[in-house]
Coordinates of C-alpha atoms in Angstrom, one line a residue:
X217 CA 124.3 54.9 62.5
X218 CA 123.1 58.4 61.7
X219 CA 121.6 59.2 65.1
X220 CA 120.8 62.8 64.2
X221 CA 118.3 61.8 61.6
X222 CA 116.5 59.4 63.9
X223 CA 116.8 61.4 67.1
X224 CA 116.4 65.1 66.7
X225 CA 118.5 67.2 69.0
X226 CA 117.0 67.9 72.4
X227 CA 115.3 71.2 73.0
X228 CA 114.1 73.2 75.9
X229 CA 110.4 73.1 76.9
X230 CA 108.4 75.1 74.4
X231 CA 106.5 78.1 75.8
X232 CA 103.2 76.5 74.7
X233 CA 104.0 73.3 76.4
X234 CA 102.3 74.7 79.6
X235 CA 98.7 75.7 79.8
X236 CA 97.1 78.9 81.2
X237 CA 95.7 78.4 84.6
X238 CA 93.6 81.2 86.2
X239 CA 95.3 82.6 89.2
X240 CA 98.7 81.5 87.9
X241 CA 99.2 83.9 85.0
X242 CA 102.8 84.7 84.6
X243 CA 104.0 81.5 86.1
X244 CA 107.2 80.4 84.2
X245 CA 109.3 77.3 83.9
X246 CA 112.2 77.8 86.3
X247 CA 110.1 79.9 88.6
X248 CA 109.7 83.6 89.3
X249 CA 109.5 85.9 92.3
X250 CA 107.7 85.4 95.5
X251 CA 103.9 86.0 95.6
X252 CA 102.5 88.6 98.1
X253 CA 100.3 87.0 100.7
X254 CA 96.6 87.8 100.8
X255 CA 95.3 90.5 103.2
X256 CA 94.2 89.1 106.5
X257 CA 90.4 88.4 106.8
X258 CA 90.3 90.2 110.2
X259 CA 92.1 93.3 111.4
X260 CA 95.4 92.5 113.0
X261 CA 95.8 93.6 116.6
X262 CA 98.6 96.1 117.2
X263 CA 101.7 94.7 118.9
X264 CA 101.8 95.1 122.7
X265 CA 104.7 95.8 125.0
X266 CA 106.3 92.7 126.5
X267 CA 107.2 92.0 130.1
X268 CA 109.9 94.1 131.7
X269 CA 113.1 92.2 132.6
X270 CA 114.0 91.9 136.2
X271 CA 117.8 91.7 136.4
X272 CA 120.3 93.6 134.2
X273 CA 123.5 92.8 136.1
X274 CA 126.3 90.3 135.7
X275 CA 128.9 89.3 138.4
X276 CA 132.5 90.4 138.1
X277 CA 135.0 87.9 136.7
X278 CA 137.2 86.4 139.5
X279 CA 141.0 86.9 139.0
X280 CA 141.7 83.1 139.1
X281 CA 139.1 82.5 136.3
X282 CA 140.8 85.2 134.2
X283 CA 144.2 83.7 134.8
X284 CA 143.0 80.2 133.9
X285 CA 141.4 81.4 130.7
X286 CA 144.6 83.1 129.7
X287 CA 146.6 79.9 130.4
X288 CA 144.3 77.9 128.3
X289 CA 144.5 80.4 125.4
X290 CA 148.3 80.5 125.4
X291 CA 148.6 76.7 125.6
X292 CA 146.4 76.4 122.4
X293 CA 148.8 78.5 120.4
X294 CA 152.0 76.7 119.5
X295 CA 153.9 79.9 118.9
X296 CA 153.2 81.4 122.3
X297 CA 155.5 80.7 125.2
X298 CA 154.0 80.6 128.7
X299 CA 156.3 83.2 130.3
X300 CA 153.5 85.9 130.7
X301 CA 151.2 83.2 132.1
X302 CA 153.6 82.0 134.7
X303 CA 155.4 85.2 135.6
X304 CA 152.9 88.0 134.6
X305 CA 151.3 90.0 137.4
X306 CA 147.7 91.2 137.0
X307 CA 147.5 94.9 138.0
X308 CA 143.8 95.6 137.3
X309 CA 140.7 94.2 135.9
X310 CA 138.1 96.4 134.2
X311 CA 134.5 95.2 133.3
X312 CA 133.6 96.3 129.8
X313 CA 130.3 94.4 129.5
X314 CA 128.1 95.1 126.5
X315 CA 124.7 94.1 125.2
X316 CA 123.6 92.2 122.1
X317 CA 120.1 92.7 120.8
X318 CA 118.8 90.0 118.4
X319 CA 115.6 90.1 116.3
X320 CA 114.3 87.1 114.6
X321 CA 111.4 87.3 112.1
X322 CA 110.0 83.9 111.1
X323 CA 108.2 84.1 107.7
X324 CA 106.4 81.9 105.1
X325 CA 106.8 82.8 101.5
X326 CA 105.4 81.1 98.3
X327 CA 106.5 81.0 94.7
X328 CA 105.2 79.1 91.7
X329 CA 106.8 77.6 88.6
X330 CA 105.8 75.2 85.8
X331 CA 107.5 71.8 86.4
X332 CA 107.6 68.4 84.8
X333 CA 108.4 64.8 85.6
X334 CA 108.4 61.5 83.7
X335 CA 104.7 60.4 83.2
X336 CA 104.2 57.3 85.3
X337 CA 100.5 56.7 84.7
X338 CA 99.2 59.6 86.7
X339 CA 95.8 61.0 85.5
X340 CA 95.8 64.4 83.9
X341 CA 93.5 66.7 85.9
X342 CA 94.0 69.9 84.1
X343 CA 90.8 72.0 84.2
X344 CA 88.7 69.2 85.7
X345 CA 88.2 71.7 88.6
X346 CA 89.3 75.2 89.4
X347 CA 92.9 75.1 90.7
X348 CA 93.3 76.5 94.3
X349 CA 95.2 79.8 94.5
X350 CA 98.9 79.6 95.8
X351 CA 98.1 80.8 99.3
X352 CA 95.0 78.5 99.5
X353 CA 97.0 75.3 99.3
X354 CA 97.6 73.5 102.5
X355 CA 101.2 72.6 103.4
X356 CA 101.7 69.0 104.5
X357 CA 104.3 69.8 107.2
X358 CA 104.4 72.4 110.0
X359 CA 108.0 73.3 110.8
X360 CA 109.1 74.3 114.3
X361 CA 109.0 78.1 114.8
X362 CA 112.2 79.9 113.8
X363 CA 113.5 76.9 111.8
X364 CA 114.2 77.1 108.1
X365 CA 112.3 74.6 106.0
X366 CA 111.2 74.2 102.3
X367 CA 108.3 72.2 100.8
X368 CA 107.3 71.7 97.2
X369 CA 103.7 71.0 96.5
X370 CA 102.1 70.0 93.2
X371 CA 99.0 72.2 92.6
X372 CA 95.9 70.2 92.1
X373 CA 94.1 70.4 88.7
X374 CA 97.1 71.8 86.8
X375 CA 98.5 68.5 85.5
X376 CA 98.6 67.5 81.8
X377 CA 100.5 64.9 79.7
X378 CA 102.9 66.2 77.0
X379 CA 105.4 64.6 74.7
X380 CA 109.0 64.7 76.0
X381 CA 110.8 67.7 74.5
X382 CA 114.2 66.1 74.8
X383 CA 113.6 62.8 72.9
X384 CA 110.5 63.8 71.0
X385 CA 108.5 60.9 72.6
X386 CA 111.0 58.2 71.6
X387 CA 112.1 57.5 75.1
X388 CA 115.7 57.1 73.9
X389 CA 118.6 59.5 73.2
X390 CA 121.9 59.1 71.3
X391 CA 124.7 58.1 73.6
X392 CA 126.9 61.1 74.4
X393 CA 130.0 58.9 74.9
X394 CA 130.0 57.3 71.4
X395 CA 127.8 60.0 69.7
X396 CA 125.2 57.3 68.8
X397 CA 127.6 55.0 66.9
X398 CA 127.8 52.3 69.5
X399 CA 131.6 52.1 69.1
X400 CA 134.5 54.3 70.1
X401 CA 138.1 54.5 68.6
X402 CA 140.2 51.8 70.1
X403 CA 142.3 53.2 72.9
X404 CA 145.3 50.9 72.1
X405 CA 145.7 51.8 68.4
X406 CA 143.9 55.2 68.5
X407 CA 141.4 53.9 65.9
X408 CA 144.0 52.9 63.3
X409 CA 143.7 49.2 63.6
X410 CA 147.5 48.9 63.6
X411 CA 150.0 48.7 66.5
X412 CA 153.7 48.9 65.7
X413 CA 153.2 47.7 62.1
X414 CA 151.0 44.8 63.2
X415 CA 147.2 44.3 63.5
X416 CA 145.9 45.6 66.8
X417 CA 145.0 42.5 68.8
X418 CA 142.8 44.5 71.2
X419 CA 140.3 45.5 68.5
X420 CA 141.1 42.8 66.0
X421 CA 142.3 45.5 63.6
X422 CA 138.8 47.1 63.4
X423 CA 140.0 50.3 65.1
X424 CA 136.9 50.3 67.3
X425 CA 136.0 49.5 70.9
X426 CA 132.5 48.6 72.1
X427 CA 131.0 51.6 74.0
X428 CA 130.4 50.4 77.5
X429 CA 128.2 53.4 78.4
X430 CA 125.4 52.2 76.1
X431 CA 126.4 48.6 75.7
X432 CA 127.2 49.3 72.0
X433 CA 123.5 50.1 71.3
X434 CA 124.2 53.8 70.4
X435 CA 121.3 54.9 72.5
X436 CA 120.5 55.5 76.1
X437 CA 117.3 56.0 78.0
X438 CA 116.2 59.6 77.9
X439 CA 116.9 61.1 81.3
X440 CA 114.2 63.8 81.0
X441 CA 111.3 61.3 80.7
X442 CA 113.1 58.2 82.1
X443 CA 112.4 56.4 78.9
X444 CA 108.6 57.0 79.1
X445 CA 108.4 59.3 76.1
X446 CA 105.9 61.5 77.9
X447 CA 106.0 64.0 80.7
X448 CA 103.5 65.1 83.3
X449 CA 103.5 68.9 83.4
X450 CA 102.1 70.8 86.4
X451 CA 102.4 73.9 88.5
X452 CA 104.5 73.6 91.6
X453 CA 104.2 75.8 94.6
X454 CA 107.4 76.2 96.6
X455 CA 106.7 77.1 100.3
X456 CA 109.7 78.5 102.2
X457 CA 109.8 79.1 105.9
X458 CA 112.7 81.3 106.7
X459 CA 114.1 82.7 110.0
X460 CA 115.5 86.1 109.3
X461 CA 118.0 87.0 112.1
X462 CA 119.6 90.4 112.7
X463 CA 121.9 91.4 115.5
X464 CA 123.0 94.7 117.0
X465 CA 126.0 94.8 119.4
X466 CA 126.5 97.9 121.5
X467 CA 129.9 99.5 120.9
X468 CA 132.2 99.3 123.9
X469 CA 135.3 101.5 124.3
X470 CA 137.7 99.1 125.9
X471 CA 139.3 98.0 122.6
X472 CA 137.8 94.6 121.9
X473 CA 136.6 94.1 118.3
X474 CA 132.9 93.5 117.8
X475 CA 133.6 90.6 115.4
X476 CA 135.2 88.7 118.3
X477 CA 131.8 88.7 120.0
X478 CA 130.0 86.8 117.3
X479 CA 131.2 83.4 118.4
X480 CA 130.3 83.7 122.1
X481 CA 127.1 83.7 124.1
X482 CA 126.1 85.9 127.0
X483 CA 123.7 86.0 129.9
X484 CA 120.1 86.1 128.5
X485 CA 118.4 89.1 130.1
X486 CA 115.3 89.2 128.1
X487 CA 113.3 87.2 125.6
X488 CA 109.9 87.9 124.1
X489 CA 108.1 86.4 121.1
X490 CA 104.8 87.4 119.6
X491 CA 103.1 87.4 116.2
X492 CA 104.2 91.0 115.8
X493 CA 106.6 92.5 118.3
X494 CA 106.5 95.8 120.0
X495 CA 109.9 97.5 120.3
X496 CA 111.8 97.1 123.6
X497 CA 111.4 100.3 125.4
X498 CA 112.9 101.5 128.7
X499 CA 116.1 99.5 128.4
X500 CA 118.9 101.0 130.6
X501 CA 121.2 101.3 127.6
X502 CA 119.3 103.6 125.0
X503 CA 121.3 102.1 122.1
X504 CA 119.4 98.8 122.6
X505 CA 116.0 100.5 122.6
X506 CA 117.0 102.4 119.5
X507 CA 118.2 99.2 117.7
X508 CA 115.0 97.4 118.7
X509 CA 112.8 100.2 117.4
X510 CA 114.7 100.4 114.1
X511 CA 114.9 96.6 113.5
X512 CA 111.3 95.8 114.4
X513 CA 110.1 98.6 112.1
X514 CA 112.4 97.4 109.2
X515 CA 111.5 93.8 109.5
X516 CA 107.8 94.4 109.6
X517 CA 108.0 96.7 106.6
X518 CA 110.4 94.6 104.6
X519 CA 109.1 91.0 105.1
X520 CA 105.3 91.7 104.7
X521 CA 105.9 92.7 101.1
X522 CA 106.6 89.2 99.8
X523 CA 105.9 86.9 102.7
X524 CA 103.7 86.3 105.7
X525 CA 105.1 86.9 109.2
X526 CA 104.3 84.0 111.4
X527 CA 106.2 85.0 114.6
X528 CA 108.8 87.4 115.9
X529 CA 111.3 87.0 118.7
X530 CA 113.6 89.5 120.4
X531 CA 116.4 88.7 122.8
X532 CA 118.8 90.8 124.8
X533 CA 122.1 89.2 126.0
X534 CA 124.6 90.8 128.4
X535 CA 128.0 89.7 127.1
X536 CA 130.6 89.7 129.8
X537 CA 133.9 91.4 128.8
X538 CA 136.8 91.9 131.2
X539 CA 139.9 93.9 130.3
X540 CA 142.8 92.4 132.2
X541 CA 145.9 94.6 132.6
X542 CA 149.1 92.9 133.6
X543 CA 152.9 93.4 133.8
X544 CA 155.6 91.1 132.5
X545 CA 159.3 91.9 132.5
X546 CA 158.5 95.5 133.5
X547 CA 156.2 96.2 130.6
X548 CA 152.4 96.6 130.7
X549 CA 150.2 94.4 128.5
X550 CA 146.5 93.7 128.0
X551 CA 144.2 90.8 127.2
X552 CA 140.5 90.4 127.2
X553 CA 138.3 87.6 128.6
X554 CA 134.8 87.6 127.0
X555 CA 131.6 85.6 126.7
X556 CA 130.2 82.9 128.9
X557 CA 132.8 80.6 127.3
X558 CA 135.6 82.8 128.7
X559 CA 137.3 83.2 125.4
X560 CA 140.5 85.3 125.3
X561 CA 141.8 87.9 122.8
X562 CA 145.4 89.0 123.3
X563 CA 146.7 91.1 120.3
X564 CA 150.4 91.8 120.5
X565 CA 151.1 88.9 122.8
X566 CA 154.6 89.7 124.2
X567 CA 156.2 86.2 124.1
X568 CA 155.9 84.7 120.6
X569 CA 158.4 82.3 119.1
X570 CA 159.2 80.9 115.7
X571 CA 157.0 77.9 114.7
X572 CA 158.1 75.2 112.3
X573 CA 155.2 73.2 110.9
X574 CA 156.4 69.9 109.4

């Protein structure tokens, strides 16, 4: 069976397969960049300062809590002996609390692309009416604020029926497994028909096996059009709701790495959300005010270019950090207890042993 003569090789969608729709000039198969949102119909009110927080303090860590956290940390490390936990003497505890500022900007962005699907009887509505512009189309879902979500919507009045570019309207394609022949070389005799100087009993000396992928037909249903022979082409709008999150942690000088703080939470001192935020001013630590002013300005400048800002939220956490100084066997050592979870960091732990993992 010469499948190539009957079934021309599949091709990509031709450029002229898709029509020209006003308002969607430049839309491509496979999609393009995000579309800038329209200008607001009414002037946007400038952001206003949020409420002032009441309490910036956090209580000191009790010594017994620090000791218990250290004990739990050591017991979770198989290569650490518990000598420093049992015999170490705490000499001092220093609070090194720091702040984490977080800005979240929740946006909606839209992009368009030409798409196709197997034609299943849908009417073609191309040019029966004027297609709505990308930002005029109503989304069917409303995600929760600050939650990522994606929705794809078929644009009304852009659908047309085209022949399938893969199978050229035949609905069938040559089987890739047997290359359209319906049979494959016998796996017992490697297609020779003979096995140890005798006729191969598996294939009756034909040297061929029936192709199980296509049931020996040599063809399979075209996957592009699902055997229909025709495609419904249309413009698709992709709506993406994205929560852009950026943190700033104030440097502390007690020696704990900032990366250690990413996995812990702190005491929430302040939270404020508005359509557009006003930078947090008057914070006791000026680094937080500076970070708020910089990030709010950057987000409002960056994300309004290709998306629509729906809501912003800023949060300040006070992350508890305690530097614990202790002595063991006459030497001084340090560990840190940090976060509401009382996690521990103890670089250069003084009592390690060799571990054998079987």
